[in-house]
PDB file of C-alpha atoms in Angstrom:
ATOM      1  CA  MET K 276     124.886  91.559  52.632  1.00 47.00           C
ATOM      2  CA  GLU K 277     123.816  88.599  54.765  1.00 50.00           C
ATOM      3  CA  PRO K 278     121.501  89.625  57.619  1.00 55.00           C
ATOM      4  CA  ASP K 279     122.578  88.889  61.184  1.00 64.00           C
ATOM      5  CA  THR K 280     120.340  86.790  63.416  1.00 68.00           C
ATOM      6  CA  ASN K 281     118.401  89.652  64.999  1.00 79.00           C
ATOM      7  CA  ILE K 282     117.737  91.425  61.712  1.00 86.00           C
ATOM      8  CA  LEU K 283     116.510  88.172  60.198  1.00 86.00           C
ATOM      9  CA  LYS K 284     114.043  87.841  63.079  1.00 89.00           C
ATOM     10  CA  TYR K 285     112.740  91.342  62.438  1.00 89.00           C
ATOM     11  CA  ARG K 286     112.431  90.608  58.724  1.00 88.00           C
ATOM     12  CA  ALA K 287     110.523  87.435  59.553  1.00 89.00           C
ATOM     13  CA  LEU K 288     108.153  89.491  61.711  1.00 90.00           C
ATOM     14  CA  GLU K 289     107.714  92.032  58.907  1.00 90.00           C
ATOM     15  CA  GLU K 290     107.001  89.369  56.281  1.00 89.00           C
ATOM     16  CA  VAL K 291     104.464  87.515  58.436  1.00 89.00           C
ATOM     17  CA  ALA K 292     102.800  90.831  59.322  1.00 88.00           C
ATOM     18  CA  ASP K 293     102.521  91.749  55.617  1.00 87.00           C
ATOM     19  CA  SER K 294     101.249  88.379  54.379  1.00 86.00           C
ATOM     20  CA  LEU K 295      99.542  87.138  57.575  1.00 86.00           C
ATOM     21  CA  SER K 296     100.956  83.771  56.616  1.00 86.00           C
ATOM     22  CA  PHE K 297     103.957  81.883  58.003  1.00 87.00           C
ATOM     23  CA  THR K 298     104.053  79.854  54.781  1.00 86.00           C
ATOM     24  CA  ARG K 299     104.304  82.887  52.493  1.00 87.00           C
ATOM     25  CA  ALA K 300     106.891  84.506  54.789  1.00 87.00           C
ATOM     26  CA  SER K 301     108.905  81.293  54.559  1.00 87.00           C
ATOM     27  CA  GLU K 302     108.771  81.382  50.753  1.00 86.00           C
ATOM     28  CA  ARG K 303     109.754  85.059  50.543  1.00 85.00           C
ATOM     29  CA  LEU K 304     112.696  84.797  52.920  1.00 84.00           C
ATOM     30  CA  GLY K 305     113.888  81.370  51.755  1.00 84.00           C
ATOM     31  CA  VAL K 306     113.700  80.052  55.307  1.00 85.00           C
ATOM     32  CA  SER K 307     111.828  76.931  56.405  1.00 88.00           C
ATOM     33  CA  GLN K 308     108.404  77.457  57.955  1.00 87.00           C
ATOM     34  CA  SER K 309     109.682  75.948  61.207  1.00 88.00           C
ATOM     35  CA  GLY K 310     112.529  78.468  61.091  1.00 88.00           C
ATOM     36  CA  ILE K 311     110.051  81.351  60.746  1.00 88.00           C
ATOM     37  CA  SER K 312     108.007  79.997  63.648  1.00 89.00           C
ATOM     38  CA  ARG K 313     111.128  79.648  65.781  1.00 89.00           C
ATOM     39  CA  MET K 314     112.222  83.240  65.098  1.00 90.00           C
ATOM     40  CA  ILE K 315     108.778  84.604  65.970  1.00 89.00           C
ATOM     41  CA  SER K 316     108.759  82.492  69.143  1.00 90.00           C
ATOM     42  CA  ASP K 317     112.212  83.847  70.040  1.00 90.00           C
ATOM     43  CA  LEU K 318     110.947  87.420  69.723  1.00 91.00           C
ATOM     44  CA  GLU K 319     107.836  86.641  71.759  1.00 89.00           C
ATOM     45  CA  ARG K 320     110.003  85.158  74.502  1.00 90.00           C
ATOM     46  CA  GLU K 321     112.471  88.070  74.441  1.00 90.00           C
ATOM     47  CA  TRP K 322     109.759  90.745  74.474  1.00 92.00           C
ATOM     48  CA  GLY K 323     107.364  89.011  76.837  1.00 91.00           C
ATOM     49  CA  PHE K 324     104.146  89.020  74.823  1.00 91.00           C
ATOM     50  CA  ARG K 325     102.471  87.306  71.841  1.00 90.00           C
ATOM     51  CA  LEU K 326     102.943  88.804  68.404  1.00 91.00           C
ATOM     52  CA  PHE K 327     100.368  86.792  66.467  1.00 88.00           C
ATOM     53  CA  ASP K 328      97.094  85.049  67.104  1.00 86.00           C
ATOM     54  CA  ARG K 329      96.906  81.945  64.918  1.00 79.00           C
ATOM     55  CA  ASP K 330      93.921  79.912  63.747  1.00 77.00           C
ATOM     56  CA  ARG K 331      92.906  77.852  60.707  1.00 75.00           C
ATOM     57  CA  ASN K 332      92.537  81.030  58.624  1.00 73.00           C
ATOM     58  CA  GLY K 333      96.099  82.201  59.220  1.00 74.00           C
ATOM     59  CA  ALA K 334      97.794  84.710  61.535  1.00 81.00           C
ATOM     60  CA  SER K 335      96.685  88.092  62.816  1.00 86.00           C
ATOM     61  CA  LEU K 336      98.727  90.719  64.619  1.00 89.00           C
ATOM     62  CA  THR K 337      98.134  91.271  68.319  1.00 90.00           C
ATOM     63  CA  PRO K 338      97.664  94.885  69.494  1.00 90.00           C
ATOM     64  CA  GLU K 339     101.195  94.805  70.954  1.00 91.00           C
ATOM     65  CA  ALA K 340     102.629  93.762  67.592  1.00 89.00           C
ATOM     66  CA  GLU K 341     100.608  96.446  65.793  1.00 90.00           C
ATOM     67  CA  ALA K 342     102.192  99.069  68.054  1.00 91.00           C
ATOM     68  CA  LEU K 343     105.694  97.818  67.257  1.00 90.00           C
ATOM     69  CA  MET K 344     105.373  97.373  63.489  1.00 90.00           C
ATOM     70  CA  PRO K 345     106.232 100.969  62.445  1.00 89.00           C
ATOM     71  CA  HIS K 346     109.532 100.645  64.324  1.00 88.00           C
ATOM     72  CA  VAL K 347     110.224  97.165  62.948  1.00 90.00           C
ATOM     73  CA  ARG K 348     109.517  98.324  59.398  1.00 87.00           C
ATOM     74  CA  ALA K 349     111.771 101.366  59.805  1.00 85.00           C
ATOM     75  CA  LEU K 350     114.582  99.193  61.165  1.00 86.00           C
ATOM     76  CA  CYS K 351     114.266  96.688  58.294  1.00 86.00           C
ATOM     77  CA  SER K 352     114.112  99.519  55.776  1.00 82.00           C
ATOM     78  CA  ASP K 353     117.277 101.102  57.157  1.00 81.00           C
ATOM     79  CA  TYR K 354     119.028  97.745  57.016  1.00 83.00           C
ATOM     80  CA  ARG K 355     117.979  97.278  53.377  1.00 80.00           C
ATOM     81  CA  SER K 356     119.193 100.793  52.580  1.00 75.00           C
ATOM     82  CA  LEU K 357     122.527 100.015  54.217  1.00 77.00           C
ATOM     83  CA  GLY K 358     122.859  96.883  52.103  1.00 76.00           C
ATOM     84  CA  GLU K 359     121.922  98.799  48.954  1.00 70.00           C
ATOM     85  CA  GLN K 360     124.452 101.522  49.734  1.00 68.00           C
ATOM     86  CA  ILE K 361     127.193  98.915  50.226  1.00 73.00           C
ATOM     87  CA  GLY K 362     126.115  97.140  47.030  1.00 68.00           C
ATOM     88  CA  CYS K 363     126.199 100.378  45.040  1.00 62.00           C
ATOM     89  CA  LEU K 364     129.680 101.176  46.313  1.00 60.00           C
ATOM     90  CA  ARG K 365     130.784  97.736  45.151  1.00 58.00           C
ATOM     91  CA  GLU K 366     128.748  97.783  41.939  1.00 58.00           C
ATOM     92  CA  PRO K 367     127.156 101.162  41.041  1.00 50.00           C
ATOM     93  CA  SER K 368     124.626  99.671  38.587  1.00 60.00           C
ATOM     94  CA  SER K 369     122.997  97.339  41.166  1.00 63.00           C
ATOM     95  CA  GLY K 370     120.171  97.902  43.666  1.00 76.00           C
ATOM     96  CA  HIS K 371     116.468  97.470  44.326  1.00 84.00           C
ATOM     97  CA  LEU K 372     113.867 100.231  44.039  1.00 90.00           C
ATOM     98  CA  ARG K 373     110.651 100.268  46.094  1.00 91.00           C
ATOM     99  CA  ILE K 374     108.253 102.901  44.762  1.00 96.00           C
ATOM    100  CA  GLY K 375     104.803 103.915  45.999  1.00 95.00           C
ATOM    101  CA  ALA K 376     102.310 105.504  43.595  1.00 95.00           C
ATOM    102  CA  PHE K 377      98.657 105.999  42.852  1.00 89.00           C
ATOM    103  CA  SER K 378      97.332 104.233  39.783  1.00 86.00           C
ATOM    104  CA  SER K 379      97.573 106.997  37.175  1.00 88.00           C
ATOM    105  CA  VAL K 380     101.263 107.645  37.941  1.00 92.00           C
ATOM    106  CA  ALA K 381     101.959 103.907  37.886  1.00 90.00           C
ATOM    107  CA  THR K 382     100.195 103.649  34.522  1.00 89.00           C
ATOM    108  CA  TYR K 383     101.404 106.739  32.686  1.00 89.00           C
ATOM    109  CA  TRP K 384     104.678 107.894  34.285  1.00 92.00           C
ATOM    110  CA  LEU K 385     106.558 104.973  35.720  1.00 93.00           C
ATOM    111  CA  PRO K 386     106.816 102.740  32.590  1.00 92.00           C
ATOM    112  CA  SER K 387     108.712 105.346  30.567  1.00 91.00           C
ATOM    113  CA  MET K 388     110.855 106.364  33.543  1.00 93.00           C
ATOM    114  CA  ILE K 389     111.754 102.751  34.300  1.00 93.00           C
ATOM    115  CA  ARG K 390     112.528 102.042  30.635  1.00 92.00           C
ATOM    116  CA  ARG K 391     114.950 104.967  30.405  1.00 92.00           C
ATOM    117  CA  PHE K 392     116.482 104.248  33.810  1.00 92.00           C
ATOM    118  CA  GLN K 393     116.860 100.561  32.973  1.00 90.00           C
ATOM    119  CA  GLU K 394     118.818 101.421  29.847  1.00 89.00           C
ATOM    120  CA  ASP K 395     121.435 103.154  32.009  1.00 87.00           C
ATOM    121  CA  HIS K 396     121.142 100.897  35.092  1.00 86.00           C
ATOM    122  CA  PRO K 397     120.345  97.375  33.886  1.00 87.00           C
ATOM    123  CA  GLY K 398     121.130  95.757  37.247  1.00 84.00           C
ATOM    124  CA  ILE K 399     118.271  97.463  39.134  1.00 88.00           C
ATOM    125  CA  SER K 400     115.158  95.539  40.198  1.00 88.00           C
ATOM    126  CA  TYR K 401     111.805  97.146  41.060  1.00 92.00           C
ATOM    127  CA  GLU K 402     108.820  96.822  43.370  1.00 92.00           C
ATOM    128  CA  ILE K 403     105.794  99.115  42.949  1.00 94.00           C
ATOM    129  CA  LEU K 404     103.083  99.431  45.602  1.00 93.00           C
ATOM    130  CA  MET K 405      99.873 101.201  44.587  1.00 92.00           C
ATOM    131  CA  GLY K 406      97.583 102.816  47.116  1.00 88.00           C
ATOM    132  CA  ASP K 407      95.686 105.926  48.148  1.00 87.00           C
ATOM    133  CA  TYR K 408      97.230 109.017  49.710  1.00 88.00           C
ATOM    134  CA  THR K 409      96.934 107.733  53.296  1.00 88.00           C
ATOM    135  CA  GLU K 410      98.495 104.363  52.437  1.00 90.00           C
ATOM    136  CA  LEU K 411     101.328 105.974  50.481  1.00 93.00           C
ATOM    137  CA  GLU K 412     102.267 108.252  53.390  1.00 92.00           C
ATOM    138  CA  ALA K 413     102.212 105.315  55.795  1.00 90.00           C
ATOM    139  CA  TRP K 414     104.409 103.203  53.496  1.00 91.00           C
ATOM    140  CA  VAL K 415     106.993 105.987  53.191  1.00 93.00           C
ATOM    141  CA  SER K 416     106.957 106.639  56.944  1.00 89.00           C
ATOM    142  CA  GLU K 417     107.361 102.929  57.727  1.00 84.00           C
ATOM    143  CA  GLY K 418     110.080 102.451  55.115  1.00 84.00           C
ATOM    144  CA  ARG K 419     108.067  99.972  53.040  1.00 87.00           C
ATOM    145  CA  VAL K 420     108.884 102.126  49.995  1.00 92.00           C
ATOM    146  CA  ASP K 421     111.881 104.371  49.339  1.00 91.00           C
ATOM    147  CA  PHE K 422     109.647 107.217  48.151  1.00 95.00           C
ATOM    148  CA  ALA K 423     106.163 107.710  46.756  1.00 96.00           C
ATOM    149  CA  PHE K 424     104.314 109.802  44.222  1.00 96.00           C
ATOM    150  CA  SER K 425     101.423 111.322  46.148  1.00 93.00           C
ATOM    151  CA  ARG K 426      99.979 114.662  47.194  1.00 91.00           C
ATOM    152  CA  GLN K 427     101.746 117.015  49.631  1.00 90.00           C
ATOM    153  CA  ALA K 428     102.441 114.995  52.770  1.00 90.00           C
ATOM    154  CA  SER K 429     100.341 115.786  55.835  1.00 88.00           C
ATOM    155  CA  ASP K 430     102.901 114.079  58.097  1.00 87.00           C
ATOM    156  CA  SER K 431     105.478 116.674  59.182  1.00 87.00           C
ATOM    157  CA  SER K 432     108.197 114.004  59.390  1.00 89.00           C
ATOM    158  CA  LEU K 433     108.011 113.545  55.602  1.00 93.00           C
ATOM    159  CA  GLU K 434     109.485 115.792  52.931  1.00 93.00           C
ATOM    160  CA  SER K 435     107.483 116.725  49.829  1.00 94.00           C
ATOM    161  CA  ALA K 436     108.917 117.892  46.513  1.00 93.00           C
ATOM    162  CA  PHE K 437     106.437 119.303  43.985  1.00 93.00           C
ATOM    163  CA  VAL K 438     106.518 117.600  40.575  1.00 93.00           C
ATOM    164  CA  GLU K 439     103.467 118.678  38.584  1.00 92.00           C
ATOM    165  CA  GLN K 440      99.969 120.115  38.821  1.00 93.00           C
ATOM    166  CA  ASP K 441      97.222 117.913  37.394  1.00 93.00           C
ATOM    167  CA  GLU K 442      93.742 119.254  36.567  1.00 95.00           C
ATOM    168  CA  TYR K 443      90.607 117.264  37.381  1.00 95.00           C
ATOM    169  CA  MET K 444      88.024 116.998  34.589  1.00 95.00           C
ATOM    170  CA  ALA K 445      84.378 116.023  34.448  1.00 95.00           C
ATOM    171  CA  VAL K 446      84.060 112.717  32.579  1.00 95.00           C
ATOM    172  CA  LEU K 447      80.802 112.007  30.760  1.00 93.00           C
ATOM    173  CA  SER K 448      79.364 110.086  27.874  1.00 93.00           C
ATOM    174  CA  ALA K 449      79.371 111.779  24.475  1.00 90.00           C
ATOM    175  CA  GLY K 450      75.567 111.764  24.458  1.00 90.00           C
ATOM    176  CA  ASP K 451      75.229 113.597  27.769  1.00 91.00           C
ATOM    177  CA  PRO K 452      73.434 116.991  27.568  1.00 89.00           C
ATOM    178  CA  LEU K 453      76.511 118.655  29.118  1.00 91.00           C
ATOM    179  CA  ALA K 454      78.934 117.138  26.598  1.00 89.00           C
ATOM    180  CA  GLY K 455      78.939 120.215  24.358  1.00 87.00           C
ATOM    181  CA  GLU K 456      79.783 122.702  27.114  1.00 91.00           C
ATOM    182  CA  GLU K 457      83.182 124.417  27.290  1.00 93.00           C
ATOM    183  CA  SER K 458      83.177 123.859  31.059  1.00 94.00           C
ATOM    184  CA  ILE K 459      80.821 122.336  33.579  1.00 94.00           C
ATOM    185  CA  PRO K 460      79.874 124.510  36.572  1.00 95.00           C
ATOM    186  CA  SER K 461      79.827 122.718  39.895  1.00 94.00           C
ATOM    187  CA  TYR K 462      76.095 123.402  40.368  1.00 94.00           C
ATOM    188  CA  ALA K 463      75.360 121.456  37.166  1.00 94.00           C
ATOM    189  CA  LEU K 464      76.350 118.299  39.070  1.00 94.00           C
ATOM    190  CA  ASN K 465      73.426 118.696  41.482  1.00 95.00           C
ATOM    191  CA  GLY K 466      71.164 115.662  41.356  1.00 94.00           C
ATOM    192  CA  ARG K 467      73.210 113.941  38.619  1.00 93.00           C
ATOM    193  CA  ARG K 468      74.108 110.273  39.070  1.00 93.00           C
ATOM    194  CA  PHE K 469      77.740 110.393  40.078  1.00 94.00           C
ATOM    195  CA  MET K 470      80.729 108.048  40.494  1.00 91.00           C
ATOM    196  CA  LEU K 471      82.917 109.407  43.286  1.00 90.00           C
ATOM    197  CA  LEU K 472      86.660 108.757  43.251  1.00 84.00           C
ATOM    198  CA  GLU K 473      87.186 108.158  46.956  1.00 82.00           C
ATOM    199  CA  LYS K 474      88.711 105.734  49.412  1.00 73.00           C
ATOM    200  CA  GLY K 475      88.527 105.789  53.171  1.00 64.00           C
ATOM    201  CA  GLY K 476      85.979 108.611  53.329  1.00 58.00           C
ATOM    202  CA  GLY K 477      88.101 111.430  51.888  1.00 65.00           C
ATOM    203  CA  SER K 478      89.241 112.701  48.496  1.00 82.00           C
ATOM    204  CA  ASP K 479      90.033 115.804  46.459  1.00 88.00           C
ATOM    205  CA  VAL K 480      86.763 115.381  44.555  1.00 90.00           C
ATOM    206  CA  GLY K 481      84.694 114.965  47.708  1.00 89.00           C
ATOM    207  CA  ASP K 482      86.282 118.091  49.198  1.00 90.00           C
ATOM    208  CA  TYR K 483      85.553 120.006  45.976  1.00 93.00           C
ATOM    209  CA  LEU K 484      81.883 119.001  45.995  1.00 92.00           C
ATOM    210  CA  GLU K 485      81.528 120.064  49.623  1.00 92.00           C
ATOM    211  CA  ALA K 486      83.361 123.369  49.139  1.00 93.00           C
ATOM    212  CA  ASN K 487      81.153 124.266  46.170  1.00 94.00           C
ATOM    213  CA  ARG K 488      77.948 122.959  47.772  1.00 93.00           C
ATOM    214  CA  ALA K 489      77.413 120.585  44.886  1.00 93.00           C
ATOM    215  CA  LYS K 490      75.136 117.657  45.722  1.00 94.00           C
ATOM    216  CA  PRO K 491      75.241 114.985  43.020  1.00 94.00           C
ATOM    217  CA  ASP K 492      73.510 111.636  43.487  1.00 93.00           C
ATOM    218  CA  VAL K 493      76.536 109.540  44.519  1.00 92.00           C
ATOM    219  CA  PHE K 494      75.679 105.912  43.824  1.00 89.00           C
ATOM    220  CA  PHE K 495      79.163 104.456  43.277  1.00 87.00           C
ATOM    221  CA  ARG K 496      82.424 105.017  45.194  1.00 86.00           C
ATOM    222  CA  THR K 497      85.796 103.619  44.193  1.00 85.00           C
ATOM    223  CA  TRP K 498      89.515 104.415  44.168  1.00 81.00           C
ATOM    224  CA  ASP K 499      89.901 102.809  40.730  1.00 83.00           C
ATOM    225  CA  ASP K 500      89.969 105.450  37.973  1.00 86.00           C
ATOM    226  CA  CYS K 501      89.303 102.892  35.243  1.00 87.00           C
ATOM    227  CA  SER K 502      86.111 101.701  36.941  1.00 89.00           C
ATOM    228  CA  VAL K 503      84.744 105.248  36.806  1.00 90.00           C
ATOM    229  CA  ILE K 504      85.526 105.490  33.087  1.00 92.00           C
ATOM    230  CA  SER K 505      83.824 102.150  32.423  1.00 91.00           C
ATOM    231  CA  MET K 506      80.719 103.264  34.313  1.00 90.00           C
ATOM    232  CA  VAL K 507      80.587 106.507  32.337  1.00 92.00           C
ATOM    233  CA  ARG K 508      80.994 104.609  29.052  1.00 91.00           C
ATOM    234  CA  GLU K 509      77.938 102.533  29.958  1.00 90.00           C
ATOM    235  CA  GLY K 510      75.909 105.705  30.497  1.00 89.00           C
ATOM    236  CA  LEU K 511      75.563 105.212  34.251  1.00 91.00           C
ATOM    237  CA  GLY K 512      76.441 108.772  35.217  1.00 91.00           C
ATOM    238  CA  ILE K 513      79.217 111.360  35.521  1.00 94.00           C
ATOM    239  CA  GLY K 514      82.613 111.194  37.204  1.00 94.00           C
ATOM    240  CA  VAL K 515      85.449 113.594  37.958  1.00 95.00           C
ATOM    241  CA  LEU K 516      88.969 112.298  37.309  1.00 94.00           C
ATOM    242  CA  PRO K 517      92.501 113.759  37.064  1.00 92.00           C
ATOM    243  CA  SER K 518      93.767 114.510  33.564  1.00 93.00           C
ATOM    244  CA  LEU K 519      96.683 112.127  33.897  1.00 91.00           C
ATOM    245  CA  ILE K 520      94.394 109.096  33.739  1.00 89.00           C
ATOM    246  CA  LEU K 521      92.341 110.509  30.853  1.00 90.00           C
ATOM    247  CA  ARG K 522      94.869 109.917  28.081  1.00 84.00           C
ATOM    248  CA  GLY K 523      93.386 107.699  25.386  1.00 80.00           C
ATOM    249  CA  LEU K 524      89.778 107.749  26.584  1.00 88.00           C
ATOM    250  CA  PRO K 525      87.594 105.057  24.971  1.00 89.00           C
ATOM    251  CA  GLU K 526      85.173 106.004  22.223  1.00 90.00           C
ATOM    252  CA  GLY K 527      82.012 107.597  23.555  1.00 91.00           C
ATOM    253  CA  VAL K 528      83.637 109.130  26.644  1.00 94.00           C
ATOM    254  CA  ILE K 529      84.749 112.763  26.804  1.00 94.00           C
ATOM    255  CA  ALA K 530      86.381 115.031  29.394  1.00 95.00           C
ATOM    256  CA  VAL K 531      85.286 118.616  30.087  1.00 95.00           C
ATOM    257  CA  PRO K 532      86.925 121.149  32.470  1.00 96.00           C
ATOM    258  CA  LEU K 533      85.183 122.052  35.723  1.00 96.00           C
ATOM    259  CA  SER K 534      84.209 125.555  36.788  1.00 95.00           C
ATOM    260  CA  PRO K 535      85.662 126.509  39.182  1.00 96.00           C
ATOM    261  CA  PRO K 536      88.637 124.304  38.297  1.00 96.00           C
ATOM    262  CA  LEU K 537      90.072 121.630  40.577  1.00 95.00           C
ATOM    263  CA  TYR K 538      93.748 120.678  40.636  1.00 95.00           C
ATOM    264  CA  ARG K 539      95.934 118.226  42.492  1.00 92.00           C
ATOM    265  CA  ARG K 540      99.606 118.787  43.205  1.00 93.00           C
ATOM    266  CA  ILE K 541     101.626 115.648  42.523  1.00 94.00           C
ATOM    267  CA  CYS K 542     104.664 115.433  44.795  1.00 95.00           C
ATOM    268  CA  VAL K 543     107.455 113.018  45.581  1.00 95.00           C
ATOM    269  CA  ILE K 544     107.344 112.274  49.301  1.00 96.00           C
ATOM    270  CA  ARG K 545     110.212 110.754  51.302  1.00 94.00           C
ATOM    271  CA  ARG K 546     111.280 110.385  54.905  1.00 90.00           C
ATOM    272  CA  GLY K 547     112.742 113.622  56.238  1.00 88.00           C
ATOM    273  CA  GLY K 548     116.369 113.823  57.285  1.00 82.00           C
ATOM    274  CA  ARG K 549     117.310 110.485  55.713  1.00 81.00           C
ATOM    275  CA  PRO K 550     119.254 109.987  52.481  1.00 82.00           C
ATOM    276  CA  LEU K 551     117.605 107.874  49.816  1.00 84.00           C
ATOM    277  CA  PRO K 552     119.361 104.715  48.639  1.00 82.00           C
ATOM    278  CA  PRO K 553     121.643 105.611  45.716  1.00 81.00           C
ATOM    279  CA  ALA K 554     119.421 103.847  43.150  1.00 84.00           C
ATOM    280  CA  ALA K 555     116.351 105.769  44.360  1.00 88.00           C
ATOM    281  CA  GLU K 556     118.172 109.099  44.287  1.00 87.00           C
ATOM    282  CA  SER K 557     119.375 108.386  40.754  1.00 87.00           C
ATOM    283  CA  PHE K 558     115.900 107.318  39.624  1.00 91.00           C
ATOM    284  CA  LEU K 559     114.368 110.659  40.625  1.00 91.00           C
ATOM    285  CA  GLY K 560     116.794 112.298  38.219  1.00 89.00           C
ATOM    286  CA  TYR K 561     114.735 110.691  35.432  1.00 89.00           C
ATOM    287  CA  LEU K 562     111.508 112.550  36.284  1.00 88.00           C
ATOM    288  CA  GLY K 563     111.961 114.491  33.045  1.00 79.00           C
ATOM    289  CA  CYS K 564     111.556 111.180  31.155  1.00 70.00           C
ATOM    290  CA  ARG K 565     108.055 110.540  32.481  1.00 70.00           C
ATOM    291  CA  ARG K 566     106.293 111.343  29.215  1.00 65.00           C
TER     292      ARG K 566
END
């Protein structure tokens, strides 16, 4: 479905906002750079304020543009969904899937789901965005992704469907004094060098430590599960990671349950009151193929 002039302007705004580059927006939309600039100028003239500040380093959103972007993204998302719905009615095996996920789901669930889905729907293309819980909620709310694998949504405008419970485990080197224990009590983490799985100042693990008054020596913070495993393998300390990422641990690294245990609830989150594009709805029917 060819976009009309106004929708193309909004898509140009979305692409420049995402890439902060008129050149990259031009490449992604297949429109000349002068065409992108003209569309942004048209919007600025229609709306009565600047959308971007530009310098030698690229473009940055003005506060006015920042305030509008959730609405622009939602509008562009709805237009894409409309096009996908029309395409599926014409050709049921076509479409484009935009999925949000955290890294362990992207690594261990999505490949097998996509493989099985692709066998039945070979005309589907895919885009996967990986982020933390806050980013995933924002992407779903803005329409940047059709749905996301995340925790239960805190935003009441989003719907959450429980998929699976995943237990967190203490991850330590095989030579660690705690390696032979059946479980590791939270107090045993006190004073231990610790790699905290966290981004943006909040996490399940951080909440667990606080709730159980455990005070490890946190010297490394990251949202990358694999970085924690690598640090543990080098004997730099202990981490706590969800079981899903712990399949096929490298030699010399082991996982031990925590006491009390810690779990995360993996959910599919989507915008409330809105139907998913047909391809996305069909894809969720393959959740049973995630192993």
